Structures are given as C-alpha cells and as structure tokens.
Amino acid sequence: MKRFLLLLTCILSAAVFSGCTRNSNAGAGYNDKVNGFLFVSDTRAVTQALVKVMDSGDLPESVSWFYDDGKHEPVTTTDPDMIKAVFNALSNMIIVGQTTERVSVDQHYISFKLKDGTECRFDFETQNYIHIGDQNYLVESDGNIWALLKEN
C-alpha cells in the first residue's frame, strides 16, 4: 500500500510539474501576456510604453546596464536577442511589496532606450531592492537578471 501511494504521488507530481514547465528563454510577462510582476507594479508611463513596444513585436533601440560589483563597466547593446533576454528576465522579477529599507545610492541600473529617444530606466539599490518613483520595493526573485548581466 505504501509503495502504491508513493508511486501515485510520484506520477501526480510528474504530471503537475511537466505541465508547469516553461521555456527557459521565455519571459513570464512578455510571452505569457501577464506583463510580469515588475511591469504590473511599475505603473510609470515610460514603463507602460516599453511594454507596449515589446508587445507589438518592435524593440527598443538599445539596452544599457551597470552592475556595480567593482569589476564591471556600464554596457550598452543594440543586439535584439540581448534586448529581449533582458526584458524577459525583468518580466520574471517578482515584486513582493514596499520596503522602508534604504541604501545610500542606487548601485545597479537597467535602461531601455526607446526609438523616440525616451529612456525607461530601472534603478536598484541592491539586487533585492528596486527603486521606483520615490519608493523601494523588495524583489523576491530577480528573474535571473543579475546572472544574465554579469555574463555579458
């Protein structure tokens, strides 16, 4: 009986998890049209313009980022695949809620330059705190954005 229950549990788990898998290159917000937790939390007009551009299949002109770990310089690319990868990774971010924790300066940023010259910038005080407007938000999951940016 115990073996039967264990086998049944394994089969059900496999069925559930196989149905929940996602292409590792897919962005939860962009490809699933959920607009990701970050893009729902950030209601700035420029952020909504970025989402609209990406949803239309068009791309921003470029994406720039700076990851301050003492080893990296600011990077800018016009590579369409990298623009999509950065957008998708941001889309996979999970914003937990507001926080009163503060660091003295924003240490990291990601900035998309739209074709009309508008800049859509995301400032991070740490890997886990994003600064939007005049408020900090705690990030539960970074959507692998930092690993992606450190590689490039």
GROMACS .gro file of N, CA and C in nm, residues 2-141:
model
  420
    2LYS      N    1   0.195   0.124   0.082
    2LYS     CA    2   0.284   0.239   0.087
    2LYS      C    3   0.349   0.264  -0.048
    3ARG      N    4   0.389   0.154  -0.115
    3ARG     CA    5   0.450   0.168  -0.246
    3ARG      C    6   0.352   0.225  -0.348
    4PHE      N    7   0.228   0.181  -0.340
    4PHE     CA    8   0.125   0.232  -0.430
    4PHE      C    9   0.106   0.382  -0.411
    5LEU      N   10   0.097   0.426  -0.286
    5LEU     CA   11   0.080   0.569  -0.258
    5LEU      C   12   0.202   0.649  -0.302
    6LEU      N   13   0.319   0.595  -0.280
    6LEU     CA   14   0.441   0.662  -0.323
    6LEU      C   15   0.445   0.673  -0.476
    7LEU      N   16   0.411   0.565  -0.545
    7LEU     CA   17   0.407   0.566  -0.690
    7LEU      C   18   0.303   0.665  -0.742
    8LEU      N   19   0.185   0.665  -0.682
    8LEU     CA   20   0.080   0.758  -0.720
    8LEU      C   21   0.124   0.903  -0.699
    9THR      N   22   0.189   0.930  -0.587
    9THR     CA   23   0.240   1.064  -0.558
    9THR      C   24   0.342   1.107  -0.663
   10CYS      N   25   0.433   1.016  -0.699
   10CYS     CA   26   0.535   1.047  -0.800
   10CYS      C   27   0.472   1.076  -0.936
   11ILE      N   28   0.374   0.995  -0.974
   11ILE     CA   29   0.308   1.015  -1.104
   11ILE      C   30   0.234   1.148  -1.107
   12LEU      N   31   0.161   1.178  -1.001
   12LEU     CA   32   0.088   1.305  -0.995
   12LEU      C   33   0.184   1.423  -0.995
   13SER      N   34   0.293   1.412  -0.921
   13SER     CA   35   0.392   1.520  -0.917
   13SER      C   36   0.452   1.543  -1.055
   14ALA      N   37   0.486   1.434  -1.123
   14ALA     CA   38   0.544   1.447  -1.257
   14ALA      C   39   0.445   1.511  -1.353
   15ALA      N   40   0.319   1.474  -1.344
   15ALA     CA   41   0.217   1.532  -1.432
   15ALA      C   42   0.199   1.680  -1.406
   16VAL      N   43   0.194   1.716  -1.279
   16VAL     CA   44   0.176   1.857  -1.243
   16VAL      C   45   0.295   1.939  -1.286
   17PHE      N   46   0.416   1.892  -1.254
   17PHE     CA   47   0.534   1.971  -1.285
   17PHE      C   48   0.566   1.974  -1.434
   18SER      N   49   0.536   1.869  -1.506
   18SER     CA   50   0.561   1.873  -1.650
   18SER      C   51   0.467   1.970  -1.719
   19GLY      N   52   0.348   1.987  -1.666
   19GLY     CA   53   0.253   2.082  -1.723
   19GLY      C   54   0.287   2.226  -1.688
   20CYS      N   55   0.372   2.244  -1.588
   20CYS     CA   56   0.406   2.379  -1.543
   20CYS      C   57   0.541   2.424  -1.594
   21THR      N   58   0.610   2.343  -1.671
   21THR     CA   59   0.741   2.385  -1.717
   21THR      C   60   0.726   2.492  -1.823
   22ARG      N   61   0.830   2.569  -1.838
   22ARG     CA   62   0.829   2.683  -1.929
   22ARG      C   63   0.961   2.686  -2.002
   23ASN      N   64   0.959   2.732  -2.122
   23ASN     CA   65   1.081   2.751  -2.198
   23ASN      C   66   1.171   2.844  -2.119
   24SER      N   67   1.298   2.805  -2.099
   24SER     CA   68   1.388   2.885  -2.016
   24SER      C   69   1.416   3.021  -2.077
   25ASN      N   70   1.394   3.037  -2.206
   25ASN     CA   71   1.415   3.166  -2.271
   25ASN      C   72   1.290   3.253  -2.267
   26ALA      N   73   1.180   3.197  -2.223
   26ALA     CA   74   1.055   3.272  -2.224
   26ALA      C   75   1.046   3.365  -2.105
   27GLY      N   76   0.991   3.481  -2.124
   27GLY     CA   77   0.964   3.572  -2.015
   27GLY      C   78   0.820   3.555  -1.973
   28ALA      N   79   0.797   3.542  -1.844
   28ALA     CA   80   0.660   3.519  -1.796
   28ALA      C   81   0.568   3.631  -1.841
   29GLY      N   82   0.614   3.753  -1.831
   29GLY     CA   83   0.527   3.864  -1.868
   29GLY      C   84   0.512   3.879  -2.017
   30TYR      N   85   0.619   3.875  -2.089
   30TYR     CA   86   0.614   3.902  -2.232
   30TYR      C   87   0.546   3.789  -2.309
   31ASN      N   88   0.595   3.669  -2.294
   31ASN     CA   89   0.543   3.559  -2.374
   31ASN      C   90   0.408   3.509  -2.327
   32ASP      N   91   0.378   3.520  -2.198
   32ASP     CA   92   0.250   3.474  -2.147
   32ASP      C   93   0.148   3.585  -2.138
   33LYS      N   94   0.186   3.706  -2.178
   33LYS     CA   95   0.098   3.824  -2.176
   33LYS      C   96   0.043   3.854  -2.037
   34VAL      N   97   0.126   3.827  -1.935
   34VAL     CA   98   0.087   3.858  -1.798
   34VAL      C   99   0.150   3.991  -1.757
   35ASN      N  100   0.248   4.035  -1.834
   35ASN     CA  101   0.324   4.158  -1.811
   35ASN      C  102   0.409   4.155  -1.686
   36GLY      N  103   0.429   4.038  -1.627
   36GLY     CA  104   0.524   4.022  -1.518
   36GLY      C  105   0.489   4.106  -1.397
   37PHE      N  106   0.538   4.063  -1.285
   37PHE     CA  107   0.512   4.135  -1.161
   37PHE      C  108   0.574   4.274  -1.164
   38LEU      N  109   0.695   4.286  -1.218
   38LEU     CA  110   0.760   4.418  -1.223
   38LEU      C  111   0.680   4.514  -1.308
   39PHE      N  112   0.635   4.469  -1.424
   39PHE     CA  113   0.565   4.559  -1.515
   39PHE      C  114   0.424   4.592  -1.468
   40VAL      N  115   0.369   4.514  -1.379
   40VAL     CA  116   0.240   4.546  -1.317
   40VAL      C  117   0.262   4.645  -1.202
   41SER      N  118   0.370   4.624  -1.125
   41SER     CA  119   0.399   4.710  -1.010
   41SER      C  120   0.444   4.849  -1.052
   42ASP      N  121   0.515   4.857  -1.164
   42ASP     CA  122   0.569   4.985  -1.210
   42ASP      C  123   0.471   5.046  -1.310
   43THR      N  124   0.392   5.140  -1.263
   43THR     CA  125   0.287   5.199  -1.346
   43THR      C  126   0.330   5.328  -1.415
   44ARG      N  127   0.460   5.358  -1.415
   44ARG     CA  128   0.507   5.478  -1.484
   44ARG      C  129   0.472   5.470  -1.633
   45ALA      N  130   0.441   5.581  -1.693
   45ALA     CA  131   0.404   5.586  -1.834
   45ALA      C  132   0.515   5.531  -1.923
   46VAL      N  133   0.639   5.559  -1.889
   46VAL     CA  134   0.750   5.512  -1.970
   46VAL      C  135   0.764   5.360  -1.963
   47THR      N  136   0.732   5.302  -1.849
   47THR     CA  137   0.736   5.156  -1.837
   47THR      C  138   0.625   5.093  -1.920
   48GLN      N  139   0.508   5.153  -1.916
   48GLN     CA  140   0.398   5.101  -1.996
   48GLN      C  141   0.427   5.117  -2.145
   49ALA      N  142   0.499   5.223  -2.183
   49ALA     CA  143   0.540   5.242  -2.323
   49ALA      C  144   0.637   5.131  -2.365
   50LEU      N  145   0.729   5.094  -2.277
   50LEU     CA  146   0.822   4.985  -2.305
   50LEU      C  147   0.746   4.854  -2.326
   51VAL      N  148   0.653   4.824  -2.239
   51VAL     CA  149   0.573   4.701  -2.251
   51VAL      C  150   0.496   4.702  -2.383
   52LYS      N  151   0.439   4.816  -2.417
   52LYS     CA  152   0.363   4.826  -2.541
   52LYS      C  153   0.452   4.802  -2.663
   53VAL      N  154   0.573   4.858  -2.661
   53VAL     CA  155   0.668   4.838  -2.770
   53VAL      C  156   0.702   4.690  -2.783
   54MET      N  157   0.731   4.626  -2.671
   54MET     CA  158   0.767   4.484  -2.675
   54MET      C  159   0.648   4.398  -2.717
   55ASP      N  160   0.529   4.430  -2.668
   55ASP     CA  161   0.410   4.354  -2.706
   55ASP      C  162   0.379   4.366  -2.855
   56SER      N  163   0.414   4.479  -2.915
   56SER     CA  164   0.387   4.499  -3.057
   56SER      C  165   0.487   4.424  -3.146
   57GLY      N  166   0.591   4.369  -3.085
   57GLY     CA  167   0.693   4.298  -3.162
   57GLY      C  168   0.807   4.387  -3.206
   58ASP      N  169   0.794   4.514  -3.178
   58ASP     CA  170   0.901   4.609  -3.206
   58ASP      C  171   1.001   4.598  -3.091
   59LEU      N  172   1.117   4.658  -3.105
   59LEU     CA  173   1.216   4.654  -2.998
   59LEU      C  174   1.266   4.794  -2.967
   60PRO      N  175   1.309   4.815  -2.843
   60PRO     CA  176   1.377   4.941  -2.814
   60PRO      C  177   1.505   4.951  -2.897
   61GLU      N  178   1.557   5.070  -2.906
   61GLU     CA  179   1.680   5.093  -2.981
   61GLU      C  180   1.799   5.022  -2.916
   62SER      N  181   1.803   5.024  -2.782
   62SER     CA  182   1.915   4.963  -2.711
   62SER      C  183   1.876   4.934  -2.567
   63VAL      N  184   1.961   4.859  -2.501
   63VAL     CA  185   1.950   4.838  -2.357
   63VAL      C  186   2.090   4.860  -2.298
   64SER      N  187   2.092   4.930  -2.186
   64SER     CA  188   2.217   4.956  -2.115
   64SER      C  189   2.202   4.907  -1.972
   65TRP      N  190   2.313   4.872  -1.913
   65TRP     CA  191   2.307   4.832  -1.772
   65TRP      C  192   2.440   4.855  -1.706
   66PHE      N  193   2.433   4.866  -1.577
   66PHE     CA  194   2.551   4.876  -1.493
   66PHE      C  195   2.527   4.790  -1.370
   67TYR      N  196   2.615   4.696  -1.350
   67TYR     CA  197   2.610   4.610  -1.233
   67TYR      C  198   2.735   4.641  -1.152
   68ASP      N  199   2.718   4.709  -1.040
   68ASP     CA  200   2.831   4.758  -0.962
   68ASP      C  201   2.880   4.651  -0.864
   69ASP      N  202   2.973   4.571  -0.911
   69ASP     CA  203   3.036   4.474  -0.822
   69ASP      C  204   3.186   4.500  -0.815
   70GLY      N  205   3.227   4.618  -0.862
   70GLY     CA  206   3.367   4.655  -0.861
   70GLY      C  207   3.446   4.600  -0.978
   71LYS      N  208   3.383   4.521  -1.064
   71LYS     CA  209   3.452   4.458  -1.176
   71LYS      C  210   3.397   4.498  -1.311
   72HIS      N  211   3.281   4.554  -1.316
   72HIS     CA  212   3.215   4.579  -1.443
   72HIS      C  213   3.201   4.728  -1.473
   73GLU      N  214   3.199   4.759  -1.600
   73GLU     CA  215   3.174   4.894  -1.651
   73GLU      C  216   3.034   4.896  -1.710
   74PRO      N  217   2.976   5.014  -1.730
   74PRO     CA  218   2.846   5.020  -1.797
   74PRO      C  219   2.853   4.957  -1.937
   75VAL      N  220   2.747   4.889  -1.975
   75VAL     CA  221   2.740   4.819  -2.103
   75VAL      C  222   2.615   4.867  -2.177
   76THR      N  223   2.629   4.885  -2.309
   76THR     CA  224   2.514   4.916  -2.395
   76THR      C  225   2.519   4.822  -2.515
   77THR      N  226   2.403   4.770  -2.552
   77THR     CA  227   2.396   4.683  -2.669
   77THR      C  228   2.270   4.713  -2.749
   78THR      N  229   2.282   4.690  -2.880
   78THR     CA  230   2.167   4.700  -2.969
   78THR      C  231   2.127   4.563  -3.020
   79ASP      N  232   2.190   4.458  -2.968
   79ASP     CA  233   2.161   4.321  -3.009
   79ASP      C  234   2.018   4.284  -2.973
   80PRO      N  235   1.936   4.251  -3.074
   80PRO     CA  236   1.794   4.220  -3.047
   80PRO      C  237   1.775   4.104  -2.949
   81ASP      N  238   1.858   4.002  -2.960
   81ASP     CA  239   1.843   3.888  -2.869
   81ASP      C  240   1.871   3.927  -2.724
   82MET      N  241   1.970   4.013  -2.704
   82MET     CA  242   2.002   4.056  -2.568
   82MET      C  243   1.894   4.150  -2.514
   83ILE      N  244   1.842   4.237  -2.598
   83ILE     CA  245   1.733   4.325  -2.556
   83ILE      C  246   1.615   4.241  -2.508
   84LYS      N  247   1.579   4.138  -2.586
   84LYS     CA  248   1.469   4.050  -2.548
   84LYS      C  249   1.501   3.974  -2.420
   85ALA      N  250   1.624   3.925  -2.407
   85ALA     CA  251   1.663   3.848  -2.288
   85ALA      C  252   1.656   3.933  -2.162
   86VAL      N  253   1.702   4.058  -2.170
   86VAL     CA  254   1.697   4.147  -2.054
   86VAL      C  255   1.551   4.178  -2.019
   87PHE      N  256   1.471   4.210  -2.119
   87PHE     CA  257   1.329   4.238  -2.094
   87PHE      C  258   1.260   4.117  -2.031
   88ASN      N  259   1.286   3.997  -2.084
   88ASN     CA  260   1.224   3.876  -2.031
   88ASN      C  261   1.268   3.850  -1.887
   89ALA      N  262   1.395   3.870  -1.858
   89ALA     CA  263   1.443   3.849  -1.721
   89ALA      C  264   1.379   3.949  -1.625
   90LEU      N  265   1.364   4.073  -1.668
   90LEU     CA  266   1.294   4.172  -1.584
   90LEU      C  267   1.148   4.132  -1.566
   91SER      N  268   1.089   4.079  -1.671
   91SER     CA  269   0.950   4.037  -1.665
   91SER      C  270   0.929   3.926  -1.563
   92ASN      N  271   1.031   3.845  -1.543
   92ASN     CA  272   1.023   3.735  -1.448
   92ASN      C  273   1.048   3.777  -1.304
   93MET      N  274   1.080   3.903  -1.282
   93MET     CA  275   1.100   3.951  -1.144
   93MET      C  276   0.969   3.946  -1.067
   94ILE      N  277   0.980   3.910  -0.942
   94ILE     CA  278   0.863   3.908  -0.855
   94ILE      C  279   0.881   4.017  -0.750
   95ILE      N  280   0.793   4.115  -0.751
   95ILE     CA  281   0.795   4.223  -0.654
   95ILE      C  282   0.706   4.183  -0.537
   96VAL      N  283   0.766   4.174  -0.419
   96VAL     CA  284   0.693   4.130  -0.301
   96VAL      C  285   0.609   4.244  -0.244
   97GLY      N  286   0.668   4.360  -0.232
   97GLY     CA  287   0.596   4.474  -0.177
   97GLY      C  288   0.692   4.585  -0.142
   98GLN      N  289   0.638   4.691  -0.086
   98GLN     CA  290   0.718   4.807  -0.048
   98GLN      C  291   0.806   4.775   0.071
   99THR      N  292   0.917   4.845   0.078
   99THR     CA  293   1.007   4.832   0.192
   99THR      C  294   1.059   4.969   0.230
  100THR      N  295   1.089   4.985   0.356
  100THR     CA  296   1.147   5.111   0.403
  100THR      C  297   1.299   5.102   0.411
  101GLU      N  298   1.354   4.984   0.381
  101GLU     CA  299   1.499   4.968   0.381
  101GLU      C  300   1.560   5.058   0.276
  102ARG      N  301   1.670   5.123   0.309
  102ARG     CA  302   1.736   5.214   0.216
  102ARG      C  303   1.885   5.189   0.215
  103VAL      N  304   1.944   5.206   0.099
  103VAL     CA  305   2.088   5.209   0.081
  103VAL      C  306   2.114   5.350   0.029
  104SER      N  307   2.231   5.402   0.052
  104SER     CA  308   2.254   5.543   0.022
  104SER      C  309   2.241   5.578  -0.126
  105VAL      N  310   2.279   5.489  -0.217
  105VAL     CA  311   2.271   5.521  -0.360
  105VAL      C  312   2.225   5.399  -0.437
  106ASP      N  313   2.171   5.424  -0.557
  106ASP     CA  314   2.138   5.314  -0.646
  106ASP      C  315   2.270   5.257  -0.700
  107GLN      N  316   2.287   5.127  -0.686
  107GLN     CA  317   2.414   5.065  -0.724
  107GLN      C  318   2.410   4.999  -0.861
  108HIS      N  319   2.291   4.967  -0.909
  108HIS     CA  320   2.277   4.898  -1.037
  108HIS      C  321   2.164   4.964  -1.116
  109TYR      N  322   2.171   4.956  -1.248
  109TYR     CA  323   2.059   5.004  -1.327
  109TYR      C  324   2.048   4.925  -1.456
  110ILE      N  325   1.929   4.929  -1.513
  110ILE     CA  326   1.900   4.874  -1.645
  110ILE      C  327   1.817   4.981  -1.716
  111SER      N  328   1.855   5.015  -1.837
  111SER     CA  329   1.787   5.123  -1.907
  111SER      C  330   1.762   5.085  -2.053
  112PHE      N  331   1.637   5.097  -2.093
  112PHE     CA  332   1.599   5.075  -2.233
  112PHE      C  333   1.583   5.210  -2.300
  113LYS      N  334   1.642   5.226  -2.418
  113LYS     CA  335   1.622   5.348  -2.495
  113LYS      C  336   1.523   5.317  -2.606
  114LEU      N  337   1.406   5.380  -2.598
  114LEU     CA  338   1.303   5.359  -2.699
  114LEU      C  339   1.340   5.439  -2.825
  115LYS      N  340   1.280   5.403  -2.936
  115LYS     CA  341   1.314   5.466  -3.064
  115LYS      C  342   1.281   5.614  -3.069
  116ASP      N  343   1.188   5.659  -2.984
  116ASP     CA  344   1.156   5.802  -2.981
  116ASP      C  345   1.251   5.879  -2.889
  117GLY      N  346   1.354   5.812  -2.838
  117GLY     CA  347   1.453   5.876  -2.751
  117GLY      C  348   1.421   5.867  -2.603
  118THR      N  349   1.304   5.819  -2.568
  118THR     CA  350   1.264   5.805  -2.428
  118THR      C  351   1.348   5.697  -2.361
  119GLU      N  352   1.384   5.723  -2.236
  119GLU     CA  353   1.459   5.624  -2.158
  119GLU      C  354   1.368   5.563  -2.052
  120CYS      N  355   1.363   5.431  -2.048
  120CYS     CA  356   1.291   5.358  -1.945
  120CYS      C  357   1.396   5.292  -1.857
  121ARG      N  358   1.415   5.350  -1.739
  121ARG     CA  359   1.526   5.309  -1.652
  121ARG      C  360   1.474   5.245  -1.524
  122PHE      N  361   1.542   5.138  -1.484
  122PHE     CA  362   1.512   5.069  -1.359
  122PHE      C  363   1.636   5.078  -1.271
  123ASP      N  364   1.620   5.141  -1.155
  123ASP     CA  365   1.730   5.160  -1.062
  123ASP      C  366   1.716   5.064  -0.945
  124PHE      N  367   1.827   5.003  -0.908
  124PHE     CA  368   1.830   4.906  -0.799
  124PHE      C  369   1.930   4.953  -0.695
  125GLU      N  370   1.886   4.957  -0.569
  125GLU     CA  371   1.978   4.989  -0.461
  125GLU      C  372   2.065   4.868  -0.429
  126THR      N  373   2.007   4.751  -0.435
  126THR     CA  374   2.078   4.624  -0.422
  126THR      C  375   2.013   4.529  -0.521
  127GLN      N  376   2.060   4.406  -0.526
  127GLN     CA  377   1.997   4.309  -0.615
  127GLN      C  378   1.853   4.282  -0.574
  128ASN      N  379   1.821   4.306  -0.447
  128ASN     CA  380   1.688   4.273  -0.397
  128ASN      C  381   1.600   4.394  -0.369
  129TYR      N  382   1.647   4.514  -0.398
  129TYR     CA  383   1.567   4.635  -0.378
  129TYR      C  384   1.565   4.717  -0.507
  130ILE      N  385   1.446   4.734  -0.563
  130ILE     CA  386   1.432   4.819  -0.681
  130ILE      C  387   1.369   4.950  -0.637
  131HIS      N  388   1.417   5.059  -0.693
  131HIS     CA  389   1.368   5.192  -0.659
  131HIS      C  390   1.280   5.241  -0.775
  132ILE      N  391   1.151   5.257  -0.749
  132ILE     CA  392   1.056   5.306  -0.850
  132ILE      C  393   0.988   5.430  -0.793
  133GLY      N  394   1.001   5.540  -0.865
  133GLY     CA  395   0.947   5.666  -0.813
  133GLY      C  396   1.023   5.703  -0.687
  134ASP      N  397   0.952   5.726  -0.580
  134ASP     CA  398   1.019   5.759  -0.454
  134ASP      C  399   1.004   5.646  -0.352
  135GLN      N  400   0.985   5.525  -0.401
  135GLN     CA  401   0.962   5.410  -0.313
  135GLN      C  402   1.053   5.294  -0.350
  136ASN      N  403   1.098   5.221  -0.249
  136ASN     CA  404   1.173   5.098  -0.271
  136ASN      C  405   1.081   4.978  -0.259
  137TYR      N  406   1.109   4.877  -0.341
  137TYR     CA  407   1.032   4.754  -0.337
  137TYR      C  408   1.127   4.637  -0.319
  138LEU      N  409   1.083   4.539  -0.243
  138LEU     CA  410   1.159   4.419  -0.222
  138LEU      C  411   1.133   4.323  -0.337
  139VAL      N  412   1.238   4.268  -0.394
  139VAL     CA  413   1.229   4.173  -0.504
  139VAL      C  414   1.251   4.034  -0.446
  140GLU      N  415   1.150   3.947  -0.459
  140GLU     CA  416   1.164   3.811  -0.408
  140GLU      C  417   1.249   3.726  -0.501
  141SER      N  418   1.227   3.741  -0.628
  141SER     CA  419   1.300   3.665  -0.728
  141SER      C  420   1.347   3.763  -0.833
   0.00000   0.00000   0.00000
